[in-house]
Amino acid sequence: MSDEVGFVTMAGPKAEGQAPTIGVGMLGYAFMGKAHSNALKKLPYMMYPPVAIPRLVAIAGRHKEAVQEAAKRYGYEKAYTDWRKLIDDPDVQVFDNGGPNNVHAEPNIAAAKAGKHVISEKPLGRNAEECWEMWQAVKKAGVKHMVAFNYRFVPAVRLAKELIDQGKLGRIYHFRASYLQEWIADENFPMVWRLDRDIAGSGALGDLGSHIIDLARFLVGEPRSVMAMTKTFITERNADGKREAVTVDDAFVALVEYDNGALGTLEATRFAPGRKNHNTFEINAERGSIRFNLENMNYLEVFMRDQPREIQGFTQVLVSESYHPFWKNWWPQGHIIGWEHTFVHEFHHFFDAVVNNADVKPYGADFEDGYKNAVICDAILQSAREKKQVDIKY
Ligand code: SOE
C-alpha cells in the first residue's frame, strides 16, 4: 500500500503504543452471552483509544450446534461444549461467566486457579457460602475479579454517585428502590431455570433484587438490618407437559436500615403488568432528592432545596453532555444511549483493571461485593422465613 499522502494505511501490524490484546473466553451464549459479546466487539472503537483490544478467543455452551452458531455469529475463534477446555485454553486471559447461577462457582474457581481474570454475571452465586468460596479463590489466585452489576455503569447512575460523593446531597435519609417486571405474571408461562432454586438460588430476589441491593451499597452504604417478606404467587408451572413446583420467590419486599442511619425499602417482582424492566430508585437527602428509572435511563430527576422557591420542582436532567460520565466516548448532547452500552462501560473498566493493575472498586463491583450482596439476600430470605428482623453480618 502506497504511503503517499492521501492513502490511509489499512489495519495492519500493531501500531506503536497500540493497546494490548486480551483473550476472552465466554461461558454462555444466551441473553448475557449476546450482551457481553456485543459489548466486547463495540469496545475497541467506542471506548477509543481502547485500554485493551478484546480477542474473542472462545465461547462455551452445552449444545454443540448452538455454541458453534454463537461462535460464528459473534466471531469467536473456537467453540467448546466443555467449559474446562475453555479455561485450559492458553489464549484465554479473561474468563467471562454468563452462565446460569448454578454454573458460576465451579468455573469461576477453576478459572481463578488457572490464573485467569474473572468477570461473572450477577448474582455471583446462589447463596453467601458459594460466593465466599469464589471470593477466597480469586483473592488467593491474585487475579482481577468483577461481578457484572452493569447498572453502576449507567451515566445517570454514575452522576448520582458523583453528586453523593461530592456532598451535593448531604446526609441521606431514604433509599427507596423497586425493580419491577411482568414476564411471568401469566400462569401459562412455563418453568424456566430462573424459577428453580437449585439452579437460580432465589427468584426475583437474586435476579432483580441483587441489582438494587448493589445500587444501595454503591450509592448509600452498608445495610445494618432487614425485615422482609417473600411470596410465590404461582406455585407450579408446566414443564414439558408435566407440572413442576416453583421453588423460588416471585416477589420480595424488605425494610432496610443502613449503617449511616438511612432508612429505606427494597422490592422486586415479576408480577407487575406493564412494568417491562422498571428498575427505579429514589434518594431523599438533606439538600434534595434524586430519582432514576431504567426505562428512561438517560434522565436523572433532581430536586435541590436551594432552588428559588417560586420555581422549585424536580428537574429532568438529560445526562448526555460531554462533561457527564462516559459521554466523551459517545455522541453530541441529546443523542442518547441504551442498556447495551452499560456493558461496554463495565468491560472497559474491567480491562483497565487487568491491563493497568487498577482497582475494580469503588466504581465496579468485585467478588467481595458479590459476597456481601449474597449475605444481604440470604438475610432477606431468613427474615421472611423466621418473620423477624435480621442483622447483616459479613
Ligand atoms: C431477567 O430478569 C433480567 O434479564 C435479569 O437477569 C437482568 O439482570 C436484568 O438486567 C434484566 O432482567
Short mmCIF file of C-alpha atoms and ligand atoms in Angstrom, two decimals:
data_model
loop_
_atom_site.label_atom_id
_atom_site.label_comp_id
_atom_site.label_asym_id
_atom_site.label_seq_id
_atom_site.Cartn_x
_atom_site.Cartn_y
_atom_site.Cartn_z
CA MET A 1 0.00 0.00 0.00
CA SER A 2 1.46 3.41 -1.01
CA ASP A 3 2.41 5.69 1.87
CA GLU A 4 1.85 8.82 -0.23
CA VAL A 5 -0.35 11.41 1.45
CA GLY A 6 -3.95 10.61 0.72
CA PHE A 7 -3.70 6.91 1.24
CA VAL A 8 -4.81 5.59 4.61
CA THR A 9 -2.73 2.65 5.78
CA MET A 10 -5.05 -0.34 6.18
CA ALA A 11 -5.24 -2.03 9.56
CA GLY A 12 -2.01 -3.94 9.72
CA PRO A 13 0.68 -4.78 12.30
CA LYS A 14 0.06 -3.24 15.72
CA ALA A 15 0.94 0.44 15.68
CA GLU A 16 3.49 1.55 18.29
CA GLY A 17 1.78 2.02 21.64
CA GLN A 18 -1.44 0.38 20.49
CA ALA A 19 -3.47 -1.19 23.29
CA PRO A 20 -2.64 -4.77 24.24
CA THR A 21 -4.91 -7.59 23.09
CA ILE A 22 -6.77 -9.57 25.77
CA GLY A 23 -8.01 -13.09 25.03
CA VAL A 24 -11.58 -13.59 26.27
CA GLY A 25 -13.28 -16.92 26.94
CA MET A 26 -17.08 -16.60 27.23
CA LEU A 27 -19.23 -19.15 29.06
CA GLY A 28 -22.82 -18.94 27.83
CA TYR A 29 -24.40 -17.88 24.56
CA ALA A 30 -27.92 -16.85 25.63
CA PHE A 31 -29.04 -13.39 26.79
CA MET A 32 -25.83 -12.46 28.63
CA GLY A 33 -23.59 -14.14 26.07
CA LYS A 34 -25.19 -11.87 23.47
CA ALA A 35 -24.99 -8.71 25.62
CA HIS A 36 -21.34 -9.35 26.58
CA SER A 37 -20.22 -10.31 23.06
CA ASN A 38 -21.85 -7.20 21.64
CA ALA A 39 -20.01 -5.04 24.19
CA LEU A 40 -16.65 -6.72 23.57
CA LYS A 41 -16.90 -6.04 19.82
CA LYS A 42 -18.03 -2.41 20.26
CA LEU A 43 -15.50 -1.53 22.97
CA PRO A 44 -12.30 -1.03 20.87
CA TYR A 45 -13.78 1.63 18.58
CA MET A 46 -16.14 3.35 21.02
CA MET A 47 -14.07 3.49 24.21
CA TYR A 48 -11.35 4.92 21.99
CA PRO A 49 -8.39 4.73 22.32
CA PRO A 50 -9.20 1.40 24.00
CA VAL A 51 -7.39 0.30 27.13
CA ALA A 52 -7.28 -3.16 25.57
CA ILE A 53 -8.47 -4.88 22.43
CA PRO A 54 -10.64 -7.92 23.27
CA ARG A 55 -9.82 -11.02 21.22
CA LEU A 56 -12.88 -13.30 21.10
CA VAL A 57 -10.89 -16.49 21.61
CA ALA A 58 -13.60 -18.97 22.63
CA ILE A 59 -17.20 -19.46 23.66
CA ALA A 60 -18.54 -22.44 25.60
CA GLY A 61 -22.02 -23.85 25.93
CA ARG A 62 -23.77 -27.16 26.44
CA HIS A 63 -25.27 -27.68 22.98
CA LYS A 64 -22.74 -28.19 20.18
CA GLU A 65 -24.82 -26.75 17.33
CA ALA A 66 -25.92 -23.73 19.38
CA VAL A 67 -22.41 -22.89 20.59
CA GLN A 68 -20.96 -23.29 17.07
CA GLU A 69 -23.68 -20.97 15.76
CA ALA A 70 -22.87 -18.44 18.51
CA ALA A 71 -19.14 -18.61 17.70
CA LYS A 72 -19.91 -17.87 14.06
CA ARG A 73 -22.45 -15.16 14.89
CA TYR A 74 -20.22 -13.21 17.29
CA GLY A 75 -16.80 -14.09 15.83
CA TYR A 76 -15.26 -16.34 18.47
CA GLU A 77 -12.26 -18.31 17.12
CA LYS A 78 -13.21 -21.51 18.94
CA ALA A 79 -16.33 -23.17 20.35
CA TYR A 80 -16.31 -25.62 23.27
CA THR A 81 -19.06 -27.75 24.81
CA ASP A 82 -16.86 -28.23 27.91
CA TRP A 83 -16.03 -25.02 29.83
CA ARG A 84 -12.99 -26.78 31.32
CA LYS A 85 -11.34 -26.80 27.88
CA LEU A 86 -12.06 -23.09 27.51
CA ILE A 87 -10.43 -22.37 30.87
CA ASP A 88 -7.41 -24.52 29.92
CA ASP A 89 -7.01 -22.64 26.62
CA PRO A 90 -3.69 -20.69 26.88
CA ASP A 91 -5.10 -17.95 24.63
CA VAL A 92 -7.76 -17.12 27.25
CA GLN A 93 -6.64 -14.48 29.78
CA VAL A 94 -10.10 -13.33 30.91
CA PHE A 95 -12.87 -15.77 31.80
CA ASP A 96 -16.32 -14.26 31.32
CA ASN A 97 -19.10 -16.22 33.03
CA GLY A 98 -22.54 -15.56 31.55
CA GLY A 99 -23.99 -18.92 32.55
CA PRO A 100 -26.93 -19.68 34.83
CA ASN A 101 -26.33 -19.10 38.56
CA ASN A 102 -25.58 -22.77 39.32
CA VAL A 103 -22.68 -22.64 36.82
CA HIS A 104 -20.90 -19.68 38.44
CA ALA A 105 -18.98 -21.20 41.36
CA GLU A 106 -17.12 -24.18 39.86
CA PRO A 107 -15.97 -22.49 36.63
CA ASN A 108 -15.09 -19.19 38.34
CA ILE A 109 -12.95 -21.02 40.93
CA ALA A 110 -11.32 -23.18 38.26
CA ALA A 111 -10.59 -20.10 36.14
CA ALA A 112 -9.00 -18.30 39.09
CA LYS A 113 -6.86 -21.35 39.87
CA ALA A 114 -5.77 -21.35 36.20
CA GLY A 115 -4.64 -17.74 36.60
CA LYS A 116 -7.44 -16.21 34.53
CA HIS A 117 -9.01 -12.88 35.45
CA VAL A 118 -12.74 -13.40 36.05
CA ILE A 119 -15.80 -11.33 35.28
CA SER A 120 -19.03 -13.06 36.29
CA GLU A 121 -22.68 -12.21 35.78
CA LYS A 122 -24.84 -11.36 38.78
CA PRO A 123 -25.81 -12.67 41.20
CA LEU A 124 -22.32 -14.02 41.86
CA GLY A 125 -23.73 -17.22 43.32
CA ARG A 126 -26.86 -18.88 44.69
CA ASN A 127 -26.04 -18.08 48.32
CA ALA A 128 -23.38 -16.43 50.51
CA GLU A 129 -21.49 -19.69 51.05
CA GLU A 130 -20.82 -20.17 47.32
CA CYS A 131 -19.89 -16.52 46.93
CA TRP A 132 -17.45 -16.68 49.85
CA GLU A 133 -15.65 -19.64 48.18
CA MET A 134 -15.36 -17.70 44.88
CA TRP A 135 -14.12 -14.58 46.64
CA GLN A 136 -11.42 -16.53 48.53
CA ALA A 137 -10.34 -18.31 45.31
CA VAL A 138 -9.80 -15.12 43.29
CA LYS A 139 -8.01 -13.45 46.21
CA LYS A 140 -5.70 -16.44 46.61
CA ALA A 141 -5.01 -16.55 42.86
CA GLY A 142 -4.26 -12.83 42.74
CA VAL A 143 -6.41 -12.34 39.64
CA LYS A 144 -8.72 -9.40 38.91
CA HIS A 145 -12.38 -10.13 39.60
CA MET A 146 -15.64 -8.34 38.89
CA VAL A 147 -19.38 -9.01 39.15
CA ALA A 148 -21.30 -7.57 36.20
CA PHE A 149 -23.63 -5.26 38.10
CA ASN A 150 -23.99 -3.23 34.93
CA TYR A 151 -26.37 -0.58 36.32
CA ARG A 152 -23.41 1.02 38.11
CA PHE A 153 -22.27 1.94 34.58
CA VAL A 154 -25.36 3.89 33.50
CA PRO A 155 -24.23 7.52 33.04
CA ALA A 156 -27.17 8.81 35.13
CA VAL A 157 -26.35 6.39 37.97
CA ARG A 158 -22.66 7.36 37.90
CA LEU A 159 -23.75 11.03 38.01
CA ALA A 160 -25.88 10.23 41.09
CA LYS A 161 -22.81 8.62 42.67
CA GLU A 162 -20.70 11.70 41.93
CA LEU A 163 -23.32 14.08 43.37
CA ILE A 164 -23.46 12.00 46.56
CA ASP A 165 -19.67 11.62 46.86
CA GLN A 166 -19.18 15.36 46.34
CA GLY A 167 -21.58 16.01 49.23
CA LYS A 168 -24.02 17.82 46.95
CA LEU A 169 -26.98 15.99 48.51
CA GLY A 170 -25.77 15.99 52.11
CA ARG A 171 -26.97 13.41 54.65
CA ILE A 172 -29.08 10.66 53.08
CA TYR A 173 -32.39 9.92 54.83
CA HIS A 174 -34.03 7.44 52.43
CA PHE A 175 -33.15 4.96 49.69
CA ARG A 176 -36.29 3.56 48.08
CA ALA A 177 -35.82 1.08 45.20
CA SER A 178 -38.03 -1.26 43.26
CA TYR A 179 -37.25 -3.48 40.33
CA LEU A 180 -40.48 -4.49 38.58
CA GLN A 181 -41.01 -6.82 35.62
CA GLU A 182 -44.07 -8.62 34.29
CA TRP A 183 -42.78 -11.58 32.31
CA ILE A 184 -44.06 -14.45 34.47
CA ALA A 185 -47.39 -12.93 35.59
CA ASP A 186 -49.08 -15.19 33.02
CA GLU A 187 -49.84 -18.54 34.70
CA ASN A 188 -49.21 -20.23 31.34
CA PHE A 189 -45.58 -19.09 31.32
CA PRO A 190 -43.61 -22.36 31.64
CA MET A 191 -40.95 -23.43 34.13
CA VAL A 192 -37.56 -21.88 33.35
CA TRP A 193 -34.22 -22.03 35.19
CA ARG A 194 -34.85 -18.69 36.94
CA LEU A 195 -37.78 -20.34 38.78
CA ASP A 196 -35.79 -23.34 40.04
CA ARG A 197 -33.99 -22.80 43.37
CA ASP A 198 -31.38 -25.48 42.62
CA ILE A 199 -30.29 -23.52 39.53
CA ALA A 200 -31.08 -19.90 40.40
CA GLY A 201 -30.72 -19.88 44.18
CA SER A 202 -33.66 -17.49 44.53
CA GLY A 203 -36.19 -15.79 42.26
CA ALA A 204 -36.91 -12.08 41.90
CA LEU A 205 -34.62 -11.53 44.89
CA GLY A 206 -31.37 -12.78 43.33
CA ASP A 207 -32.23 -11.86 39.75
CA LEU A 208 -33.62 -8.33 40.24
CA GLY A 209 -33.18 -7.65 43.94
CA SER A 210 -29.43 -8.20 43.69
CA HIS A 211 -29.25 -5.21 41.31
CA ILE A 212 -31.00 -2.79 43.69
CA ILE A 213 -29.11 -4.18 46.69
CA ASP A 214 -25.89 -3.47 44.79
CA LEU A 215 -27.06 0.05 43.93
CA ALA A 216 -27.98 0.61 47.59
CA ARG A 217 -24.45 -0.36 48.68
CA PHE A 218 -22.90 1.64 45.79
CA LEU A 219 -24.86 4.85 46.46
CA VAL A 220 -25.88 4.82 50.14
CA GLY A 221 -23.66 2.38 52.06
CA GLU A 222 -23.90 -0.83 54.04
CA PRO A 223 -27.29 -2.09 55.22
CA ARG A 224 -27.38 -2.76 59.00
CA SER A 225 -30.56 -4.89 59.17
CA VAL A 226 -33.51 -6.06 57.10
CA MET A 227 -37.11 -7.03 57.73
CA ALA A 228 -38.63 -8.83 54.77
CA MET A 229 -41.40 -10.87 53.25
CA THR A 230 -41.38 -13.03 50.14
CA LYS A 231 -44.23 -14.52 48.11
CA THR A 232 -44.63 -17.15 45.41
CA PHE A 233 -47.91 -16.32 43.66
CA ILE A 234 -47.94 -19.23 41.20
CA THR A 235 -46.59 -22.31 42.92
CA GLU A 236 -46.34 -24.68 39.96
CA ARG A 237 -45.91 -24.36 36.19
CA ASN A 238 -45.83 -26.51 33.07
CA ALA A 239 -42.55 -28.24 32.26
CA ASP A 240 -42.71 -30.36 29.09
CA GLY A 241 -46.30 -31.38 29.79
CA LYS A 242 -45.71 -32.10 33.49
CA ARG A 243 -46.46 -29.78 36.41
CA GLU A 244 -43.36 -28.69 38.33
CA ALA A 245 -43.15 -26.79 41.62
CA VAL A 246 -41.82 -23.21 41.51
CA THR A 247 -39.20 -23.27 44.27
CA VAL A 248 -38.24 -19.58 44.41
CA ASP A 249 -39.80 -16.26 45.40
CA ASP A 250 -41.90 -14.47 42.78
CA ALA A 251 -41.55 -11.25 44.76
CA PHE A 252 -39.92 -9.82 47.88
CA VAL A 253 -40.36 -6.63 49.90
CA ALA A 254 -37.79 -5.53 52.50
CA LEU A 255 -37.48 -2.72 55.04
CA VAL A 256 -33.81 -1.74 55.37
CA GLU A 257 -31.84 0.33 57.88
CA TYR A 258 -28.33 1.42 56.82
CA ASP A 259 -25.18 1.88 58.92
CA ASN A 260 -25.32 5.63 58.20
CA GLY A 261 -28.84 5.84 59.63
CA ALA A 262 -30.68 5.97 56.33
CA LEU A 263 -33.98 4.10 56.13
CA GLY A 264 -35.48 2.53 53.05
CA THR A 265 -37.35 -0.12 51.17
CA LEU A 266 -36.34 -2.63 48.52
CA GLU A 267 -38.75 -4.65 46.44
CA ALA A 268 -38.67 -6.76 43.29
CA THR A 269 -41.32 -8.70 41.46
CA ARG A 270 -42.02 -10.24 38.09
CA PHE A 271 -45.78 -9.82 38.61
CA ALA A 272 -46.14 -6.14 37.74
CA PRO A 273 -48.11 -6.00 34.46
CA GLY A 274 -46.93 -3.07 32.35
CA ARG A 275 -43.53 -2.87 34.00
CA LYS A 276 -41.03 -4.13 31.42
CA ASN A 277 -37.65 -3.52 33.09
CA HIS A 278 -38.65 -0.96 35.70
CA ASN A 279 -35.56 -0.61 37.84
CA THR A 280 -36.10 2.60 39.84
CA PHE A 281 -34.65 4.24 42.91
CA GLU A 282 -35.20 7.49 44.77
CA ILE A 283 -32.86 9.07 47.29
CA ASN A 284 -34.19 11.71 49.72
CA ALA A 285 -31.43 13.69 51.42
CA GLU A 286 -30.64 16.82 53.40
CA ARG A 287 -30.18 19.08 50.36
CA GLY A 288 -32.51 17.43 47.88
CA SER A 289 -33.69 14.28 46.16
CA ILE A 290 -32.78 12.29 43.06
CA ARG A 291 -34.76 9.68 41.21
CA PHE A 292 -33.73 7.22 38.47
CA ASN A 293 -35.83 4.97 36.21
CA LEU A 294 -34.03 2.47 33.96
CA GLU A 295 -36.91 2.59 31.45
CA ASN A 296 -35.93 6.24 30.96
CA MET A 297 -32.25 5.63 31.60
CA ASN A 298 -30.77 8.81 30.07
CA TYR A 299 -32.55 11.02 32.61
CA LEU A 300 -31.81 11.73 36.24
CA GLU A 301 -34.59 13.55 38.09
CA VAL A 302 -33.11 16.04 40.54
CA PHE A 303 -34.70 18.27 43.17
CA MET A 304 -32.40 20.63 45.05
CA ARG A 305 -33.79 22.54 48.03
CA ASP A 306 -31.66 25.61 47.23
CA GLN A 307 -33.63 26.33 44.06
CA PRO A 308 -35.58 29.65 44.23
CA ARG A 309 -38.84 28.65 45.90
CA GLU A 310 -41.05 30.08 43.13
CA ILE A 311 -39.55 27.67 40.63
CA GLN A 312 -38.91 24.69 42.90
CA GLY A 313 -39.53 21.31 41.38
CA PHE A 314 -37.85 18.18 40.05
CA THR A 315 -35.57 18.83 37.08
CA GLN A 316 -35.27 16.17 34.37
CA VAL A 317 -31.52 16.19 33.68
CA LEU A 318 -30.77 14.63 30.28
CA VAL A 319 -27.41 13.02 31.14
CA SER A 320 -25.78 13.34 27.73
CA GLU A 321 -23.34 16.23 27.90
CA SER A 322 -19.65 15.82 27.13
CA TYR A 323 -18.93 16.53 30.80
CA HIS A 324 -21.25 13.76 32.00
CA PRO A 325 -19.86 10.32 32.94
CA PHE A 326 -18.82 8.16 29.94
CA TRP A 327 -20.23 10.65 27.42
CA LYS A 328 -16.93 11.71 25.81
CA ASN A 329 -16.97 8.28 24.16
CA TRP A 330 -20.36 8.62 22.52
CA TRP A 331 -22.29 11.33 20.73
CA PRO A 332 -23.13 15.06 20.84
CA GLN A 333 -25.58 16.08 23.60
CA GLY A 334 -29.02 14.55 23.42
CA HIS A 335 -28.06 11.62 21.19
CA ILE A 336 -28.94 9.13 23.85
CA ILE A 337 -27.51 5.67 24.55
CA GLY A 338 -29.10 2.43 25.73
CA TRP A 339 -28.99 -0.58 28.04
CA GLU A 340 -26.37 -2.38 25.92
CA HIS A 341 -23.85 0.45 26.34
CA THR A 342 -23.62 -0.08 30.09
CA PHE A 343 -21.84 -3.37 29.30
CA VAL A 344 -19.32 -1.51 27.10
CA HIS A 345 -18.53 0.78 30.05
CA GLU A 346 -18.19 -2.09 32.50
CA PHE A 347 -15.87 -4.15 30.28
CA HIS A 348 -13.71 -1.07 29.67
CA HIS A 349 -13.49 -0.65 33.44
CA PHE A 350 -12.54 -4.30 33.94
CA PHE A 351 -9.92 -4.34 31.18
CA ASP A 352 -8.38 -1.19 32.68
CA ALA A 353 -8.05 -3.10 35.96
CA VAL A 354 -6.45 -6.06 34.16
CA VAL A 355 -4.07 -4.11 31.90
CA ASN A 356 -3.10 -1.31 34.28
CA ASN A 357 -3.47 -3.19 37.58
CA ALA A 358 -6.14 -0.65 38.55
CA ASP A 359 -8.76 -1.32 41.25
CA VAL A 360 -12.16 -2.65 40.23
CA LYS A 361 -13.63 -0.90 43.30
CA PRO A 362 -15.23 1.51 44.05
CA TYR A 363 -16.92 2.05 40.67
CA GLY A 364 -17.08 -1.64 39.75
CA ALA A 365 -18.36 -4.45 41.94
CA ASP A 366 -15.80 -7.16 42.74
CA PHE A 367 -16.28 -10.62 44.27
CA GLU A 368 -16.28 -9.12 47.78
CA ASP A 369 -19.27 -7.02 46.71
CA GLY A 370 -20.83 -10.14 45.19
CA TYR A 371 -20.37 -11.95 48.51
CA LYS A 372 -21.82 -9.08 50.58
CA ASN A 373 -24.76 -8.88 48.16
CA ALA A 374 -25.41 -12.58 48.75
CA VAL A 375 -25.22 -12.15 52.55
CA ILE A 376 -27.95 -9.50 52.28
CA CYS A 377 -30.05 -11.73 50.02
CA ASP A 378 -29.68 -14.63 52.48
CA ALA A 379 -30.69 -12.31 55.35
CA ILE A 380 -33.81 -11.24 53.44
CA LEU A 381 -34.79 -14.90 52.93
CA GLN A 382 -34.04 -15.66 56.62
CA SER A 383 -36.13 -12.69 57.78
CA ALA A 384 -39.06 -13.78 55.61
CA ARG A 385 -38.73 -17.40 56.81
CA GLU A 386 -38.42 -16.54 60.51
CA LYS A 387 -40.73 -13.50 60.39
CA LYS A 388 -38.21 -11.33 62.26
CA GLN A 389 -35.70 -8.50 61.70
CA VAL A 390 -32.24 -9.86 60.74
CA ASP A 391 -28.94 -8.02 61.24
CA ILE A 392 -26.43 -8.07 58.39
CA LYS A 393 -23.20 -9.81 59.38
CA TYR A 394 -20.49 -10.21 56.69
C1 SOE B 1 -34.20 -11.03 33.77
O1 SOE B 1 -34.94 -10.79 34.86
C2 SOE B 1 -33.14 -9.99 33.57
O2 SOE B 1 -32.51 -10.29 32.36
C3 SOE B 1 -32.08 -10.01 34.66
O3 SOE B 1 -31.48 -11.29 34.74
C4 SOE B 1 -31.02 -8.97 34.34
O4 SOE B 1 -30.01 -8.95 35.32
C5 SOE B 1 -31.71 -7.62 34.28
O5 SOE B 1 -30.76 -6.62 33.96
C6 SOE B 1 -32.81 -7.62 33.24
O6 SOE B 1 -33.74 -8.70 33.51
#
